[in-house]
Amino acid sequence: MLCEAMSRKVVHPQHTVITVSPLSRLPKLIQDRIPGLTVINFSIPGELYRDSPDYPKLAKLINESAADIILTYPHVLDNLVQHGLCCDSIKWFQSTSAGAEELFHAFPKPPDHMVFTRMGEGFGGFMAEYVLGQIISREHYFPQMAEYQRQKVWSRSKFIQKRSLASLTIGVLGTGAIGIKIAEASKAFGMTVKGLAKTMKESIMPHFDVILQNQDLPKFLAGCDYVCSVLPSTVETKGMLSGDVLKACKEKKTIFINVGRGDVIDEASVFKALNMGWIGGAILDAIDREPLPADSPLWTHPDVVITPHISGPVTTDKIAKVFDSNYKKFLKGEEMDYVVDWQRKY
């Protein structure tokens, strides 16, 4: 863990920000955008889990600083609070990710003196590329071709019967900014795009052919070749696809993709849907247990693709941009962007 303080010619020295991040360029980018802001950076490994011995030491160092702003991941803030971080002097927490679940563990009720904001942009493009890349890979048999190459096999017969994406329907669970990006990319390949939303949208959504509401979930699932969840973790979405819900996919043997939050469906329900033949495969970037234990049967299931929750990384530049924009609003006392809603849990 590396600590370094950065400050340039004082312009508005009334605030000090703590950054806790593996992103080495982040402190300098913030300084370039906001000259005069004191930045105290704690560099951490890319993976810092609850049992790390660094948390108590890090909490103590932050307590001893004059910081009133913290910029880090929600799970890091949660762990810092559990290991003694005092937030009495902290006025604003800016998350470096979109999810907010760990904040509700750290603060069952939001402190009156703090505002919490999250990343609300910057990953939709990456996630759309991931989803379409996985679909193209599957429909064009890229994994099987790679295996044939390893075996030095020249055979075309298995790969002749391809499906054009223009003949397929994708259903997107979640019609916010990320869902719209995925819908737009899918439309570019001629796919029919269905959306599932909690409430009907007042504005026209040009990249969706049809929008259904949550109560129409079975109908929504039944007509899709691919179903992609981008849903956040909320009271309404937890377990939304668990149990026998995916039985509605059995006619088309839908491929399930999850790039949202893992708790939309439990691991056992995914395994059951696969083994019962309700779905034809699962592409899982988010799983209800992360990291996925080595003894999980999903690792070796032939119809499962697992990636380590990396479909939508937020770039360092985008974090700095969002922080800069929100900092200006913070100074003026204006409503900030992407404020975490404790009622919606997002």
mmCIF file with all atom_site columns, C-alpha atoms in Angstrom, residues 237-312:
data_model
loop_
_atom_site.group_PDB
_atom_site.id
_atom_site.type_symbol
_atom_site.label_atom_id
_atom_site.label_alt_id
_atom_site.label_comp_id
_atom_site.label_asym_id
_atom_site.label_entity_id
_atom_site.label_seq_id
_atom_site.pdbx_PDB_ins_code
_atom_site.Cartn_x
_atom_site.Cartn_y
_atom_site.Cartn_z
_atom_site.occupancy
_atom_site.B_iso_or_equiv
_atom_site.pdbx_formal_charge
_atom_site.auth_seq_id
_atom_site.auth_comp_id
_atom_site.auth_asym_id
_atom_site.auth_atom_id
_atom_site.pdbx_PDB_model_num
ATOM 1  C CA . THR A 1 237 ? -34.479 -7.622  -8.673  1.00 0.00 ? 237 THR A CA 1
ATOM 2  C CA . LYS A 1 238 ? -32.909 -10.043 -6.168  1.00 0.00 ? 238 LYS A CA 1
ATOM 3  C CA . GLY A 1 239 ? -33.897 -13.563 -7.209  1.00 0.00 ? 239 GLY A CA 1
ATOM 4  C CA . MET A 1 240 ? -36.041 -12.228 -10.043 1.00 0.00 ? 240 MET A CA 1
ATOM 5  C CA . LEU A 1 241 ? -34.964 -15.112 -12.327 1.00 0.00 ? 241 LEU A CA 1
ATOM 6  C CA . SER A 1 242 ? -34.467 -17.770 -9.643  1.00 0.00 ? 242 SER A CA 1
ATOM 7  C CA . GLY A 1 243 ? -36.489 -20.930 -9.162  1.00 0.00 ? 243 GLY A CA 1
ATOM 8  C CA . ASP A 1 244 ? -38.351 -22.100 -12.273 1.00 0.00 ? 244 ASP A CA 1
ATOM 9  C CA . VAL A 1 245 ? -38.616 -18.679 -13.932 1.00 0.00 ? 245 VAL A CA 1
ATOM 10 C CA . LEU A 1 246 ? -36.311 -19.618 -16.824 1.00 0.00 ? 246 LEU A CA 1
ATOM 11 C CA . LYS A 1 247 ? -38.639 -22.487 -17.734 1.00 0.00 ? 247 LYS A CA 1
ATOM 12 C CA . ALA A 1 248 ? -40.342 -19.890 -19.950 1.00 0.00 ? 248 ALA A CA 1
ATOM 13 C CA . CYS A 1 249 ? -37.235 -20.028 -22.178 1.00 0.00 ? 249 CYS A CA 1
ATOM 14 C CA . LYS A 1 250 ? -37.496 -23.721 -23.008 1.00 0.00 ? 250 LYS A CA 1
ATOM 15 C CA . GLU A 1 251 ? -39.097 -23.388 -26.454 1.00 0.00 ? 251 GLU A CA 1
ATOM 16 C CA . LYS A 1 252 ? -36.216 -21.374 -27.904 1.00 0.00 ? 252 LYS A CA 1
ATOM 17 C CA . LYS A 1 253 ? -33.590 -22.660 -25.471 1.00 0.00 ? 253 LYS A CA 1
ATOM 18 C CA . THR A 1 254 ? -32.578 -19.086 -24.838 1.00 0.00 ? 254 THR A CA 1
ATOM 19 C CA . ILE A 1 255 ? -28.977 -18.177 -24.049 1.00 0.00 ? 255 ILE A CA 1
ATOM 20 C CA . PHE A 1 256 ? -28.823 -16.254 -20.754 1.00 0.00 ? 256 PHE A CA 1
ATOM 21 C CA . ILE A 1 257 ? -26.277 -13.444 -20.403 1.00 0.00 ? 257 ILE A CA 1
ATOM 22 C CA . ASN A 1 258 ? -25.687 -11.613 -17.124 1.00 0.00 ? 258 ASN A CA 1
ATOM 23 C CA . VAL A 1 259 ? -23.662 -8.415  -17.093 1.00 0.00 ? 259 VAL A CA 1
ATOM 24 C CA . GLY A 1 260 ? -25.700 -6.800  -14.321 1.00 0.00 ? 260 GLY A CA 1
ATOM 25 C CA . ARG A 1 261 ? -25.678 -7.977  -10.723 1.00 0.00 ? 261 ARG A CA 1
ATOM 26 C CA . GLY A 1 262 ? -25.247 -11.632 -9.877  1.00 0.00 ? 262 GLY A CA 1
ATOM 27 C CA . ASP A 1 263 ? -28.071 -11.903 -7.355  1.00 0.00 ? 263 ASP A CA 1
ATOM 28 C CA . VAL A 1 264 ? -30.755 -11.613 -10.058 1.00 0.00 ? 264 VAL A CA 1
ATOM 29 C CA . ILE A 1 265 ? -30.526 -15.428 -10.103 1.00 0.00 ? 265 ILE A CA 1
ATOM 30 C CA . ASP A 1 266 ? -28.896 -17.883 -7.740  1.00 0.00 ? 266 ASP A CA 1
ATOM 31 C CA . GLU A 1 267 ? -26.253 -20.333 -8.911  1.00 0.00 ? 267 GLU A CA 1
ATOM 32 C CA . ALA A 1 268 ? -28.432 -23.408 -8.324  1.00 0.00 ? 268 ALA A CA 1
ATOM 33 C CA . SER A 1 269 ? -31.191 -21.967 -10.519 1.00 0.00 ? 269 SER A CA 1
ATOM 34 C CA . VAL A 1 270 ? -28.767 -21.372 -13.392 1.00 0.00 ? 270 VAL A CA 1
ATOM 35 C CA . PHE A 1 271 ? -27.516 -24.943 -13.085 1.00 0.00 ? 271 PHE A CA 1
ATOM 36 C CA . LYS A 1 272 ? -31.065 -26.302 -12.967 1.00 0.00 ? 272 LYS A CA 1
ATOM 37 C CA . ALA A 1 273 ? -32.155 -24.325 -16.034 1.00 0.00 ? 273 ALA A CA 1
ATOM 38 C CA . LEU A 1 274 ? -29.170 -25.684 -17.959 1.00 0.00 ? 274 LEU A CA 1
ATOM 39 C CA . ASN A 1 275 ? -29.655 -29.300 -16.902 1.00 0.00 ? 275 ASN A CA 1
ATOM 40 C CA . MET A 1 276 ? -33.409 -29.201 -17.508 1.00 0.00 ? 276 MET A CA 1
ATOM 41 C CA . GLY A 1 277 ? -32.793 -27.888 -21.019 1.00 0.00 ? 277 GLY A CA 1
ATOM 42 C CA . TRP A 1 278 ? -34.728 -24.680 -20.388 1.00 0.00 ? 278 TRP A CA 1
ATOM 43 C CA . ILE A 1 279 ? -31.821 -22.548 -21.574 1.00 0.00 ? 279 ILE A CA 1
ATOM 44 C CA . GLY A 1 280 ? -29.204 -23.424 -24.170 1.00 0.00 ? 280 GLY A CA 1
ATOM 45 C CA . GLY A 1 281 ? -26.322 -21.815 -22.351 1.00 0.00 ? 281 GLY A CA 1
ATOM 46 C CA . ALA A 1 282 ? -25.229 -19.149 -19.882 1.00 0.00 ? 282 ALA A CA 1
ATOM 47 C CA . ILE A 1 283 ? -22.685 -16.371 -20.292 1.00 0.00 ? 283 ILE A CA 1
ATOM 48 C CA . LEU A 1 284 ? -21.973 -15.128 -16.813 1.00 0.00 ? 284 LEU A CA 1
ATOM 49 C CA . ASP A 1 285 ? -19.936 -12.025 -16.078 1.00 0.00 ? 285 ASP A CA 1
ATOM 50 C CA . ALA A 1 286 ? -21.839 -11.620 -12.800 1.00 0.00 ? 286 ALA A CA 1
ATOM 51 C CA . ILE A 1 287 ? -22.663 -14.467 -10.405 1.00 0.00 ? 287 ILE A CA 1
ATOM 52 C CA . ASP A 1 288 ? -24.317 -14.516 -7.001  1.00 0.00 ? 288 ASP A CA 1
ATOM 53 C CA . ARG A 1 289 ? -21.076 -15.755 -5.393  1.00 0.00 ? 289 ARG A CA 1
ATOM 54 C CA . GLU A 1 290 ? -18.027 -13.724 -6.334  1.00 0.00 ? 290 GLU A CA 1
ATOM 55 C CA . PRO A 1 291 ? -15.340 -14.859 -6.648  1.00 0.00 ? 291 PRO A CA 1
ATOM 56 C CA . LEU A 1 292 ? -16.970 -18.079 -7.832  1.00 0.00 ? 292 LEU A CA 1
ATOM 57 C CA . PRO A 1 293 ? -15.597 -20.951 -5.692  1.00 0.00 ? 293 PRO A CA 1
ATOM 58 C CA . ALA A 1 294 ? -13.435 -23.504 -7.486  1.00 0.00 ? 294 ALA A CA 1
ATOM 59 C CA . ASP A 1 295 ? -15.855 -26.305 -6.577  1.00 0.00 ? 295 ASP A CA 1
ATOM 60 C CA . SER A 1 296 ? -18.804 -24.707 -8.388  1.00 0.00 ? 296 SER A CA 1
ATOM 61 C CA . PRO A 1 297 ? -20.148 -27.008 -11.145 1.00 0.00 ? 297 PRO A CA 1
ATOM 62 C CA . LEU A 1 298 ? -20.593 -23.960 -13.371 1.00 0.00 ? 298 LEU A CA 1
ATOM 63 C CA . TRP A 1 299 ? -16.847 -23.839 -14.042 1.00 0.00 ? 299 TRP A CA 1
ATOM 64 C CA . THR A 1 300 ? -16.865 -27.104 -15.967 1.00 0.00 ? 300 THR A CA 1
ATOM 65 C CA . HIS A 1 301 ? -20.333 -27.019 -17.507 1.00 0.00 ? 301 HIS A CA 1
ATOM 66 C CA . PRO A 1 302 ? -19.901 -27.259 -21.306 1.00 0.00 ? 302 PRO A CA 1
ATOM 67 C CA . ASP A 1 303 ? -22.565 -24.635 -22.011 1.00 0.00 ? 303 ASP A CA 1
ATOM 68 C CA . VAL A 1 304 ? -21.304 -21.987 -19.589 1.00 0.00 ? 304 VAL A CA 1
ATOM 69 C CA . VAL A 1 305 ? -18.902 -19.108 -20.195 1.00 0.00 ? 305 VAL A CA 1
ATOM 70 C CA . ILE A 1 306 ? -17.582 -17.420 -17.040 1.00 0.00 ? 306 ILE A CA 1
ATOM 71 C CA . THR A 1 307 ? -15.740 -14.100 -16.908 1.00 0.00 ? 307 THR A CA 1
ATOM 72 C CA . PRO A 1 308 ? -14.644 -12.315 -13.708 1.00 0.00 ? 308 PRO A CA 1
ATOM 73 C CA . HIS A 1 309 ? -17.120 -9.398  -13.606 1.00 0.00 ? 309 HIS A CA 1
ATOM 74 C CA . ILE A 1 310 ? -15.098 -7.399  -16.086 1.00 0.00 ? 310 ILE A CA 1
ATOM 75 C CA . SER A 1 311 ? -17.525 -6.689  -18.950 1.00 0.00 ? 311 SER A CA 1
ATOM 76 C CA . GLY A 1 312 ? -17.763 -2.998  -18.092 1.00 0.00 ? 312 GLY A CA 1
#
